[in-house]
Coordinates of C-alpha atoms and ligand atoms in Angstrom, one line a residue:
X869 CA -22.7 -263.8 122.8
X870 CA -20.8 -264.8 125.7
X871 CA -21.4 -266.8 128.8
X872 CA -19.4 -267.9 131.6
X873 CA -20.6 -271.3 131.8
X874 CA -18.2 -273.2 129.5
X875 CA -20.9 -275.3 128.6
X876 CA -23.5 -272.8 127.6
X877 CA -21.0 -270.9 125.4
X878 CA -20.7 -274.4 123.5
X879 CA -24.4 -275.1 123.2
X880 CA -24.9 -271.6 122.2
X881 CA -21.7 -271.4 119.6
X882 CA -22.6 -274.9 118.1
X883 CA -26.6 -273.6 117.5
X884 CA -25.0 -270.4 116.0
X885 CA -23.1 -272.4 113.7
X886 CA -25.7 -274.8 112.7
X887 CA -28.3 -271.7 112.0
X888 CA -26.0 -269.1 111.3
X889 CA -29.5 -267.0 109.0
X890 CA -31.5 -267.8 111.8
X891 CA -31.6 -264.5 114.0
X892 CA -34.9 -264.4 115.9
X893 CA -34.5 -268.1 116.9
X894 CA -30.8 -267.1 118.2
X895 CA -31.9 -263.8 120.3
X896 CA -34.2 -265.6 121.8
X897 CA -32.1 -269.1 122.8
X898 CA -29.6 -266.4 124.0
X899 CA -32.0 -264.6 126.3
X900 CA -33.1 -267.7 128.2
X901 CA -29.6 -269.7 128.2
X902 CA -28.1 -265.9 130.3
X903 CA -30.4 -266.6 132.9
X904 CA -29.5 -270.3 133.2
X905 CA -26.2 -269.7 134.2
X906 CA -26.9 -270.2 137.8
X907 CA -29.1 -272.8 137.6
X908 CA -26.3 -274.7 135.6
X909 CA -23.6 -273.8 137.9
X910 CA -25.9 -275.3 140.2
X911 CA -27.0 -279.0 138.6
X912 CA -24.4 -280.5 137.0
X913 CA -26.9 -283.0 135.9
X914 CA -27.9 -280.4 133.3
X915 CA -24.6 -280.7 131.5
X916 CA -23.9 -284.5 132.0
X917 CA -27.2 -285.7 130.6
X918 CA -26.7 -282.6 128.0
X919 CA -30.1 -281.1 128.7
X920 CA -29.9 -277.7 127.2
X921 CA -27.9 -279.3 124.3
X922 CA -31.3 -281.1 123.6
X923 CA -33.9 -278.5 125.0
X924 CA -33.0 -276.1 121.9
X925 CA -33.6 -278.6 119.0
X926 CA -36.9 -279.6 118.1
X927 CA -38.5 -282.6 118.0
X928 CA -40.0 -282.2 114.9
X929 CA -40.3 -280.1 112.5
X930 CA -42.6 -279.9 109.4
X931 CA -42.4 -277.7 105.9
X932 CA -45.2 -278.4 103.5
X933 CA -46.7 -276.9 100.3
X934 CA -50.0 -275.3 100.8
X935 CA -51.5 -274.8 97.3
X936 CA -54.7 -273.0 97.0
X937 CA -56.8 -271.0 94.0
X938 CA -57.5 -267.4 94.4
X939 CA -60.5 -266.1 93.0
X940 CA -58.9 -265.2 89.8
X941 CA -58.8 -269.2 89.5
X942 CA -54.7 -268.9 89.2
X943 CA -53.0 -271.8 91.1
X944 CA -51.2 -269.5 93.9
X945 CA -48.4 -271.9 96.6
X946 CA -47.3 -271.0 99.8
X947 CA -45.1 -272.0 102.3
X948 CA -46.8 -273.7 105.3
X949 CA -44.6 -274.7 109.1
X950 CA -45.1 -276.8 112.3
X951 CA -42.4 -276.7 114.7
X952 CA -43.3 -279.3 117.7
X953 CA -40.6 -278.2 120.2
X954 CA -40.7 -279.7 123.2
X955 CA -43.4 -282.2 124.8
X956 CA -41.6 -282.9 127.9
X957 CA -44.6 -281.7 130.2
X958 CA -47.7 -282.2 127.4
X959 CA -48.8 -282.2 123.9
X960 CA -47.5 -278.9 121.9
X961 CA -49.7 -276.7 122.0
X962 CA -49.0 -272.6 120.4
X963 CA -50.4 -270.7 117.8
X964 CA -50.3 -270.2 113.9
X965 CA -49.2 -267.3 112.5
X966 CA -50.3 -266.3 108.8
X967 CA -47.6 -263.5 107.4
X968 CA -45.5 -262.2 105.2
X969 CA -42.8 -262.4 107.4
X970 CA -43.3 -265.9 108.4
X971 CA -39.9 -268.0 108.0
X972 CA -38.4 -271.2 110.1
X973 CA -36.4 -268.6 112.6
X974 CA -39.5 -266.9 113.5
X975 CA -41.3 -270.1 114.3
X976 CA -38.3 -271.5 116.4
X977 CA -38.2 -268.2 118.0
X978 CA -41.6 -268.3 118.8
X979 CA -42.0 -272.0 119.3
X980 CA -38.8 -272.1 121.8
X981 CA -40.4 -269.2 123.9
X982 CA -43.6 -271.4 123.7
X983 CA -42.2 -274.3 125.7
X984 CA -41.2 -271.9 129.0
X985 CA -44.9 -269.8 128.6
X986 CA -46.5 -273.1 128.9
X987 CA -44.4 -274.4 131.8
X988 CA -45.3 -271.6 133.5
X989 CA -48.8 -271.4 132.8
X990 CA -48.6 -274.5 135.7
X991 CA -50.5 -276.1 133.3
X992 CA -49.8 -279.8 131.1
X993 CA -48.7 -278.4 127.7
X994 CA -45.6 -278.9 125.6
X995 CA -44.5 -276.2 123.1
X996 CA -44.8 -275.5 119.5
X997 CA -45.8 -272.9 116.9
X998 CA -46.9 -272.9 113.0
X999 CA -47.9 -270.7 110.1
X1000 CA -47.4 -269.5 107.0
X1001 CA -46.2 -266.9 104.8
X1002 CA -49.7 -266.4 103.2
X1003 CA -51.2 -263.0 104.0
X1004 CA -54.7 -263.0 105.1
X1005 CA -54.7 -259.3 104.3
X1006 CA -56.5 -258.1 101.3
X1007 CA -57.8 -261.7 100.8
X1008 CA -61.8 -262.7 100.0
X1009 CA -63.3 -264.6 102.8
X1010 CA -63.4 -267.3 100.0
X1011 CA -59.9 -267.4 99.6
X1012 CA -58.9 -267.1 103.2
X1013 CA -60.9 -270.3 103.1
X1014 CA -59.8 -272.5 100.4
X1015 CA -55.9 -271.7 102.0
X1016 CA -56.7 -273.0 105.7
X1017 CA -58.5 -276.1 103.8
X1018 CA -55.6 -276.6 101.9
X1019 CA -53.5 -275.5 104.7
X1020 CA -55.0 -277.9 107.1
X1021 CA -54.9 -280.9 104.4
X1022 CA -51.8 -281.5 105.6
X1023 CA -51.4 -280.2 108.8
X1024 CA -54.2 -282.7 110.1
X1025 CA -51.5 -285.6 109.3
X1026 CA -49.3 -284.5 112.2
X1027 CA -51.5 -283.2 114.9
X1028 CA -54.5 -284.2 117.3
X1029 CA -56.0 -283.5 120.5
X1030 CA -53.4 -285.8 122.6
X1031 CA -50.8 -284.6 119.9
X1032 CA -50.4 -281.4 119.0
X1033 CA -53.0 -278.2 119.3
X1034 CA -52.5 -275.2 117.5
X1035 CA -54.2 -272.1 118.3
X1036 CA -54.1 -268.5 116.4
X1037 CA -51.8 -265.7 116.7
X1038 CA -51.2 -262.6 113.9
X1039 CA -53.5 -263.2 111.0
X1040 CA -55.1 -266.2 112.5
X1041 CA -58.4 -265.1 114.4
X1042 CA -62.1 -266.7 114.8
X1043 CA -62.2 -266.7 110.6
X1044 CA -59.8 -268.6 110.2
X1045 CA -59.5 -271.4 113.3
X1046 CA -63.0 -272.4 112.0
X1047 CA -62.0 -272.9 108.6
X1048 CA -59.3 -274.8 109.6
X1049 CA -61.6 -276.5 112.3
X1050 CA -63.7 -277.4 109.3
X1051 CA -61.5 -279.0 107.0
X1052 CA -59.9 -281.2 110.0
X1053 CA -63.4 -282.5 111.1
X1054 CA -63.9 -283.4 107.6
X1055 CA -60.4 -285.3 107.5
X1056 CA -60.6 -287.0 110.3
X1057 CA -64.4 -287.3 111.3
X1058 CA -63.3 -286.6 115.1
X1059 CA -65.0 -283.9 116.7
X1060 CA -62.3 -283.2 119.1
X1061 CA -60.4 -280.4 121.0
X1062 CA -57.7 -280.2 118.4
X1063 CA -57.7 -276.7 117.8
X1064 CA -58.2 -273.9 120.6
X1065 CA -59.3 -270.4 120.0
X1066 CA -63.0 -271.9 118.4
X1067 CA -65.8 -270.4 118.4
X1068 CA -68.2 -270.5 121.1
X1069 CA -71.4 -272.5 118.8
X1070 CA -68.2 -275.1 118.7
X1071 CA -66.4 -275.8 121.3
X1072 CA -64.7 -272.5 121.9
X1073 CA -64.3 -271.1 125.8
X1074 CA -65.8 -268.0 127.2
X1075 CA -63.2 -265.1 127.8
X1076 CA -60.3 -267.0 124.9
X1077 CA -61.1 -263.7 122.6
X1078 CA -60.0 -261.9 125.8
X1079 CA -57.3 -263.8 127.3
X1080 CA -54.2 -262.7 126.5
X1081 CA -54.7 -259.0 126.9
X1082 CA -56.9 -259.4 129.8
X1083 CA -53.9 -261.8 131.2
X1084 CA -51.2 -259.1 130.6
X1085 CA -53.2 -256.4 132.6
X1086 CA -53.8 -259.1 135.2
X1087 CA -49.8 -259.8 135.4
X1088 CA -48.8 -256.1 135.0
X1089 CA -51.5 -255.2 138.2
X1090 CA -50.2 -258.1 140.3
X1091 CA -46.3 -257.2 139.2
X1092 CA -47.1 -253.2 140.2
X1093 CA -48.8 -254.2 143.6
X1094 CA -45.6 -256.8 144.7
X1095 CA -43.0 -255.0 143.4
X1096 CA -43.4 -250.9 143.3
X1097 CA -46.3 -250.8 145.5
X1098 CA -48.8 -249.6 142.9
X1099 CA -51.1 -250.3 140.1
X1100 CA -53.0 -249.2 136.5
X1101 CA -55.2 -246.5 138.8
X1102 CA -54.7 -243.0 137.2
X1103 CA -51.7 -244.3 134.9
X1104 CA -51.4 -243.3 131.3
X1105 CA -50.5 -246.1 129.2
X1106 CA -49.0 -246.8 125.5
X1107 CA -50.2 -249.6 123.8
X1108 CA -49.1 -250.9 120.2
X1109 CA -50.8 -252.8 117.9
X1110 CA -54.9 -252.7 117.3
X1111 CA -55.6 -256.6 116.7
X1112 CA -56.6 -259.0 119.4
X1113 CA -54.4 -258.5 122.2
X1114 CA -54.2 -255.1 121.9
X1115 CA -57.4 -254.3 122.0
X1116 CA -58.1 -256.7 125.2
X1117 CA -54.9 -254.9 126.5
X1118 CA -56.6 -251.5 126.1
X1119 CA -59.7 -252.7 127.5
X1120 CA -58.8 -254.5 130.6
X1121 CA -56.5 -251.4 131.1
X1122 CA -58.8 -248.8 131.3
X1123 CA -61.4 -251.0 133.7
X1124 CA -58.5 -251.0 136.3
X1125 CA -58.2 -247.5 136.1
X1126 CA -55.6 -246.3 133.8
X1127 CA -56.0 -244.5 131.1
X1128 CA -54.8 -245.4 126.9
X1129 CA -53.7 -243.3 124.7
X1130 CA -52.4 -244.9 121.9
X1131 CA -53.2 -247.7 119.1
X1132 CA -51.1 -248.8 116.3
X1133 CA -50.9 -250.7 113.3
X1134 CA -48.2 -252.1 110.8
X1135 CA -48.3 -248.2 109.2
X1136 CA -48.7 -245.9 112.4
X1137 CA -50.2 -244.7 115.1
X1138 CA -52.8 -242.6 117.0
X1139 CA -52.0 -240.6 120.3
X1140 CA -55.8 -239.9 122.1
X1141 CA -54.6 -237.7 124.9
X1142 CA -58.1 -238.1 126.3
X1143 CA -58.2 -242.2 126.4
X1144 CA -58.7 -244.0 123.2
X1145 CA -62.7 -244.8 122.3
X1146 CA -62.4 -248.8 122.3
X1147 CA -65.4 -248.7 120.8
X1148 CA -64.2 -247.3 117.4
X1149 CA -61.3 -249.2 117.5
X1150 CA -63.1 -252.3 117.6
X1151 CA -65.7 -251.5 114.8
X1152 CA -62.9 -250.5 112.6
X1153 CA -60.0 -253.5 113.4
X1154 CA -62.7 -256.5 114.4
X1155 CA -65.6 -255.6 112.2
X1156 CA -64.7 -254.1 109.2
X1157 CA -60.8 -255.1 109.2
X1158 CA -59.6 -251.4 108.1
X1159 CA -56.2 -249.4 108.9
X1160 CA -56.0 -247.6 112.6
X1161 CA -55.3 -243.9 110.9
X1162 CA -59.3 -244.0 110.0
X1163 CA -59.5 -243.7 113.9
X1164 CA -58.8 -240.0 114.6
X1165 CA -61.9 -239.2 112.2
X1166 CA -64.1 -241.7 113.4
X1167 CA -63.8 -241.0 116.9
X1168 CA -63.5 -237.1 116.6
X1169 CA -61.9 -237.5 119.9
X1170 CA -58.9 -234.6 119.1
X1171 CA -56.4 -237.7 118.5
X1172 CA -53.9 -237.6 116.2
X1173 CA -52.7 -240.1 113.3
X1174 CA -48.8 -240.2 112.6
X1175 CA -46.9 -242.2 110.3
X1176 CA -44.6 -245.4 111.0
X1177 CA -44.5 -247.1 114.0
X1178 CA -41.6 -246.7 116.0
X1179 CA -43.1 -243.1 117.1
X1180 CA -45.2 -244.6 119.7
X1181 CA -42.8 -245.1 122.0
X1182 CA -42.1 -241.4 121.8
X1183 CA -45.6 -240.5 123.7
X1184 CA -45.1 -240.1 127.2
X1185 CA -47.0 -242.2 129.6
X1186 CA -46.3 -244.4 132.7
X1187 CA -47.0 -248.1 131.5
X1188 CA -45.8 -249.5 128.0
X1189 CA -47.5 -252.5 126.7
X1190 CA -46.2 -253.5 123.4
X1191 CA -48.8 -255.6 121.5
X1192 CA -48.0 -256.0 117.9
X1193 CA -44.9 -258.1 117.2
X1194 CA -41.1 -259.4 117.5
X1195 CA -38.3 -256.6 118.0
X1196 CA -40.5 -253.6 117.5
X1197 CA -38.9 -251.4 120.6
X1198 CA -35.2 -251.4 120.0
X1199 CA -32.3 -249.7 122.2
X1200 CA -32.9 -246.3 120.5
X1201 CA -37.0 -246.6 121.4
X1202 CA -36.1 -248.2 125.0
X1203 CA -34.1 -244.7 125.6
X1204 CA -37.0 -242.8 125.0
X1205 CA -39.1 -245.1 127.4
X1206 CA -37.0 -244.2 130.0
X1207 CA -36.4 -240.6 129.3
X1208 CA -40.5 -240.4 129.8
X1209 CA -40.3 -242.0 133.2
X1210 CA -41.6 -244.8 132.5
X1211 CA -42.7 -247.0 135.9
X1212 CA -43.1 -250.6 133.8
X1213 CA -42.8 -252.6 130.0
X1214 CA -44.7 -255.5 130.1
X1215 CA -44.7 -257.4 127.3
X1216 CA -48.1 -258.8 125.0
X1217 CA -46.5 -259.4 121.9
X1218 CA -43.7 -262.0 122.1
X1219 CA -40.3 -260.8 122.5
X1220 CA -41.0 -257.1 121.2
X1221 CA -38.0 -255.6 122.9
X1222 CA -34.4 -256.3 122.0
X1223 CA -31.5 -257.2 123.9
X1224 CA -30.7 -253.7 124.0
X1225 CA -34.0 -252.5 124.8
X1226 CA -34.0 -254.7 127.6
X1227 CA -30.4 -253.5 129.1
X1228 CA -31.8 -249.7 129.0
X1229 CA -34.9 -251.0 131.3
X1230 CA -33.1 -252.9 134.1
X1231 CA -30.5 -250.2 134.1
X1232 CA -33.0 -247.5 134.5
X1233 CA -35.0 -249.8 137.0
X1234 CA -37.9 -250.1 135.1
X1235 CA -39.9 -252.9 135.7
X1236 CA -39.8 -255.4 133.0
X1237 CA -42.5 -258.2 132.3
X1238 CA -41.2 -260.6 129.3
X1239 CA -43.5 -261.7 127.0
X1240 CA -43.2 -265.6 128.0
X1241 CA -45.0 -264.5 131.4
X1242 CA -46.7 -261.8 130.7
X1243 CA -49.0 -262.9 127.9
X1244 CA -49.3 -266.5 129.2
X1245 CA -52.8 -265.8 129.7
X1246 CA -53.8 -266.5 126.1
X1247 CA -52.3 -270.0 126.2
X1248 CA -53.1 -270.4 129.6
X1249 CA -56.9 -270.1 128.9
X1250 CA -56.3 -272.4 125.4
X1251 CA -55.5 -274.7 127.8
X1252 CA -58.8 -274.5 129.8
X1253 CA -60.3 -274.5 126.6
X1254 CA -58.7 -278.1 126.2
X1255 CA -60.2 -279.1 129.3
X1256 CA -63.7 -278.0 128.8
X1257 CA -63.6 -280.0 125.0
X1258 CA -61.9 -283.3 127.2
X1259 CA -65.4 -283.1 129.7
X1260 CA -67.8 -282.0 126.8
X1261 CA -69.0 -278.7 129.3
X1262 CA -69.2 -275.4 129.3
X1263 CA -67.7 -273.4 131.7
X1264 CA -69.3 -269.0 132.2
X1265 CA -66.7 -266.3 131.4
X1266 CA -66.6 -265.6 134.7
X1267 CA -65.1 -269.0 136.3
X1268 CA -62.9 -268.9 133.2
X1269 CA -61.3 -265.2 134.2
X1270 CA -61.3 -266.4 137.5
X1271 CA -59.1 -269.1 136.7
X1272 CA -57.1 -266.8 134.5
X1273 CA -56.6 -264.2 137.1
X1274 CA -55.5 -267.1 139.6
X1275 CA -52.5 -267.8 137.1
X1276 CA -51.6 -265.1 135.9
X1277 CA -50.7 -264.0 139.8
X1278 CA -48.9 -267.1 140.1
X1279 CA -46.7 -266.4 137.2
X1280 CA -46.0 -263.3 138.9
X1281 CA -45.2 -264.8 142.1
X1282 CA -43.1 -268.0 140.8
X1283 CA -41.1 -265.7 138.6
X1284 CA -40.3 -263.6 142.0
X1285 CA -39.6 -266.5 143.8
X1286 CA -37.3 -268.3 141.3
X1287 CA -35.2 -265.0 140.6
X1288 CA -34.9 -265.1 144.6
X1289 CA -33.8 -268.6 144.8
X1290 CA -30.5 -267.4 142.5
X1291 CA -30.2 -263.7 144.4
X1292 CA -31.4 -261.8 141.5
X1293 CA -34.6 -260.2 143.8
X1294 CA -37.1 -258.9 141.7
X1295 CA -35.8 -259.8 138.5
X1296 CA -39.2 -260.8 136.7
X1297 CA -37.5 -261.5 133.1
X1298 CA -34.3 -263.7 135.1
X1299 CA -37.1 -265.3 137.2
X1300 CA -39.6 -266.4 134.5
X1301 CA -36.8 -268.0 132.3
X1302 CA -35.7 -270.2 135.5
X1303 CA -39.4 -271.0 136.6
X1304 CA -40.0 -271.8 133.2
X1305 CA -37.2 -274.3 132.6
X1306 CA -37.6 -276.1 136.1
X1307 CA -40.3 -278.2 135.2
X1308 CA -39.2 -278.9 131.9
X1309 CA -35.9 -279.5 132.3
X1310 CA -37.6 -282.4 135.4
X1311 CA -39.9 -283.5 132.8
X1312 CA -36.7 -284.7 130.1
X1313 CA -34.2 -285.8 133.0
X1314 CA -37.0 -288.1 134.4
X1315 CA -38.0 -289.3 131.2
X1316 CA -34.7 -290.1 130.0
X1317 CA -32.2 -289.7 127.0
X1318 CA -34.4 -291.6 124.1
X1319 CA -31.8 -293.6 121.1
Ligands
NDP663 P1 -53.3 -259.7 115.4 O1 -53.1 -260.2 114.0 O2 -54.7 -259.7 115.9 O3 -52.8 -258.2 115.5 C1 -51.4 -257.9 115.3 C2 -51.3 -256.4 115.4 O4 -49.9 -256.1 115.4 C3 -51.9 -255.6 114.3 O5 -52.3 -254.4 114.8 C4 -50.8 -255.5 113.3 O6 -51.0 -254.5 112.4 C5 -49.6 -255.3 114.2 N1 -48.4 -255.8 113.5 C6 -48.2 -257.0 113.0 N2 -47.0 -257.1 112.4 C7 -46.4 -255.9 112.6 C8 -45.2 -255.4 112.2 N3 -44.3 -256.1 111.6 N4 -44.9 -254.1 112.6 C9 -45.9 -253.4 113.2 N5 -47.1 -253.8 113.6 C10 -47.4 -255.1 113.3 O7 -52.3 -260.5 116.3 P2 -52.4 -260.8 117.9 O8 -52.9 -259.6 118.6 O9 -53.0 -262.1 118.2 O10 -50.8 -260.9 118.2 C11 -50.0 -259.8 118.6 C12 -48.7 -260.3 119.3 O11 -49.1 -261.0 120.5 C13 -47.9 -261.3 118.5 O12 -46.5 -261.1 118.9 C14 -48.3 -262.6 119.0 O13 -47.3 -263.6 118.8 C15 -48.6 -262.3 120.5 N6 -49.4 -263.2 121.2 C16 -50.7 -263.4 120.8 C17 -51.5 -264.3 121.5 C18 -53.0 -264.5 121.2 O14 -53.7 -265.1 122.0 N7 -53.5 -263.9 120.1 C19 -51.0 -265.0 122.7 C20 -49.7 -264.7 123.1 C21 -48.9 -263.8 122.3 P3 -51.4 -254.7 110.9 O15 -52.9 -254.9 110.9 O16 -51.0 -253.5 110.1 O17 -50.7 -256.0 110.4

């Protein structure tokens, strides 16, 4: 990768060296340090006092052994993460993730973007992300159960309310935050805000379950009206994914008028030329936790199942919103994006298109949402969650979308007006990554070089 600022290309090289195996972690440190260039040819301060140097380190993080017994009674280990990035501005605070998948470069991918969504969010929370390679998947409620106790056994060590406060993300839903809610209570006899994402008989906010997907429409709406002129109303739209921000995605989409036709999972996809029945979708993904391709049948809507996932991309509409995971639209995908006309990508799933993908948007002029703003919403409201537990009230769904919507339209607007301050006009993926690192970068100058 290579930067003009001399002293960029030396943080950069230097992280690339240290983490050479760690690809997610490096795409995304490169994405955000491009669109610092101008802000460090601006404030020399940032190189003197070395804050970028610092800003893509951690503070902390933790590995441990999660050992647990499946219902066979064999003695089954797994590997279990806390990266606490960056508390500049508040306590970390970003989700869990439970996957196969799960290593230490996805977590500092996903922690890193963390500290920038939360910044922008306007709201006081720090950054940092968790899991595990256990797979939820296929797994007895039972033994989901005894691997969050286990899991949280030693997680509860290292955070706290004031601390750290994770939330859930893939394979971490309602289940399993109040299993793990459990087993902490139990630790530490506190009955505190500690986790986010709880359910509402304990603590959990109204409109959570809905946040980020609800938040992304809300961006995507706000982003169409500034910058093209135009909104969701008679727009076909691509969604991928089925699980919890997808389906709010879908949902929120179709009550501002535009119209979803496709759902995916880890093994395809279905293309519902005539909308897709949310309905179904939510009996088969949030009730009975089955695959997407029993869709077509169960809805009897004339939709379509196909195999793999990158086909989605494929289906012509005028709005993408990818909502399953890391990297899943690559250059190859992005041309087909464009060849459909697409108007706008904006991004629920964190940091689904690649650096490629990315390049055939701008230069096509599509507009682009990245993931750090557009899903903000979910951590946005986990932070209104916080509040609510630090008051002991309630507040309705409907103050909390309120509050929701508010944000999610400054996010917008901030990102516009930092791209603006550095003459990239309307450059909502430039603009995000300099609103974003402001504060923070404020935050650790003021509070000083600690040794
Ligand atoms: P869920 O576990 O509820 O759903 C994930 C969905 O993505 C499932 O449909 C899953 O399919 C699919 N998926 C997962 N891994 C892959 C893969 N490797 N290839 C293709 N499809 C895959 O997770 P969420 O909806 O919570 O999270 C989705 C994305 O949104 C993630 O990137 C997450 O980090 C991000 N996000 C989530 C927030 C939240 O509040 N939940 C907040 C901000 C961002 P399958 O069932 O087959 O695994």
């Amino acid at each position: 990768m290579k930067f003009k600022s001399n002293y960029l290309q030396e943080v950069y090289d230097g992280l690339e060296k240290h983490y050479p195996e760690q690809k997610e972690f490096l795409e995304a440190v490169g994405e955000v340090l491009m669109s610092l260039e101008p802000v460090v040819a601006k404030n020399p301060k940032l190189e003197e006092d070395n804050v970028i140097g610092r800003l893509v380190e951690p503070e902390r993080v933790i590995l441990f052994r999660v050992p647990w017994i499946d219902d066979n009674g064999k003695v089954q280990v797994n590997r279990g993460y806390r990266v606490q990035f960056n508390s500049a501005i508040g306590p970390y605070k970003g989700g869990l993730r439970f996957h196969p998948t799960v290593n230490l470069s996805i977590l500092k991918f996903l922690g890193f973007e963390q500290i920038f969504k939360n910044s922008l969010t306007g709201l006081p929370i720090g950054g940092g992300k968790g899991g595990s390679d256990f797979d939820p998947k296929g797994k007895s409620d039972r033994e989901v159960m005894k691997f969050c106790q286990s899991f949280m056994t030693e997680l509860a060590k290292h955070i706290g309310a004031d601390t750290d406060v994770p939330a859930g993300d893939i394979g971490v839903g309602g289940r399993e935050i109040g299993y793990l809610y459990g087993q902490y209570k139990r630790i530490r006899n506190e009955f505190t805000g500690v986790l986010t994402g709880k359910g509402l008989t304990y603590g959990g906010s109204l409109a959570r379950t809905e946040a980020t997907g609800f938040g992304l429409c809300y961006y995507t709406e706000e982003a169409l009206k500034t910058l093209k002129n135009d909104s969701f109303k008679g727009k076909t739209v691509v969604i991928s994914g089925s699980g919890n921000v997808a389906i709010y995605a879908c949902q929120k989409a179709t009550e501002l008028g535009g119209k979803v036709i496709t759902m995916s999972d880890s093994n395809g996809y279905v293309v519902a030329p005539n909308g897709i029945k949310l309905d179904v979708v939510k009996q088969i993904k949030e009730v009975e936790r089955g695959r997407i391709k029993e869709y077509p049948a169960r809805a009897n809507d004339g939709s379509e199942y196909h195999e793999g996932c990158s086909g989605v991309w494929g289906t012509k509409a005028d709005i993408y919103l990818p909502c399953a995971t890391q990297n899943e639209i690559d250059g190859e995908s992005a041309k087909k994006i464009v060849a459909n006309g697409a108007i706008a990508v904006c991004e629920g799933s964190n940091m689904p298109s690649t650096p490629e993908a990315i390049e055939e948007y701008k230069k096509a002029g599509i507009m682009f949402g990245p993931a750090k703003a557009a899903n903000a919403g979910g951590v946005a409201t986990s932070a209104l969650e916080m509040s609510q537990n630090s008051e002991r009230l309630s507040w309705t769904f409907e103050e909390v979308d309120e509050k929701l919507q508010g944000i999610m339209k400054n996010i917008v607007h901030n990102s516009i007006d930092a791209a603006a301050r550095y003459g990239c006009d309307g450059d909502l993926q430039i603009g995000a990554n300099i609103a974003g690192f402001e504060k923070v970068a404020n935050a650790m100058l003021a509070q000083g070089i600690a040794y």
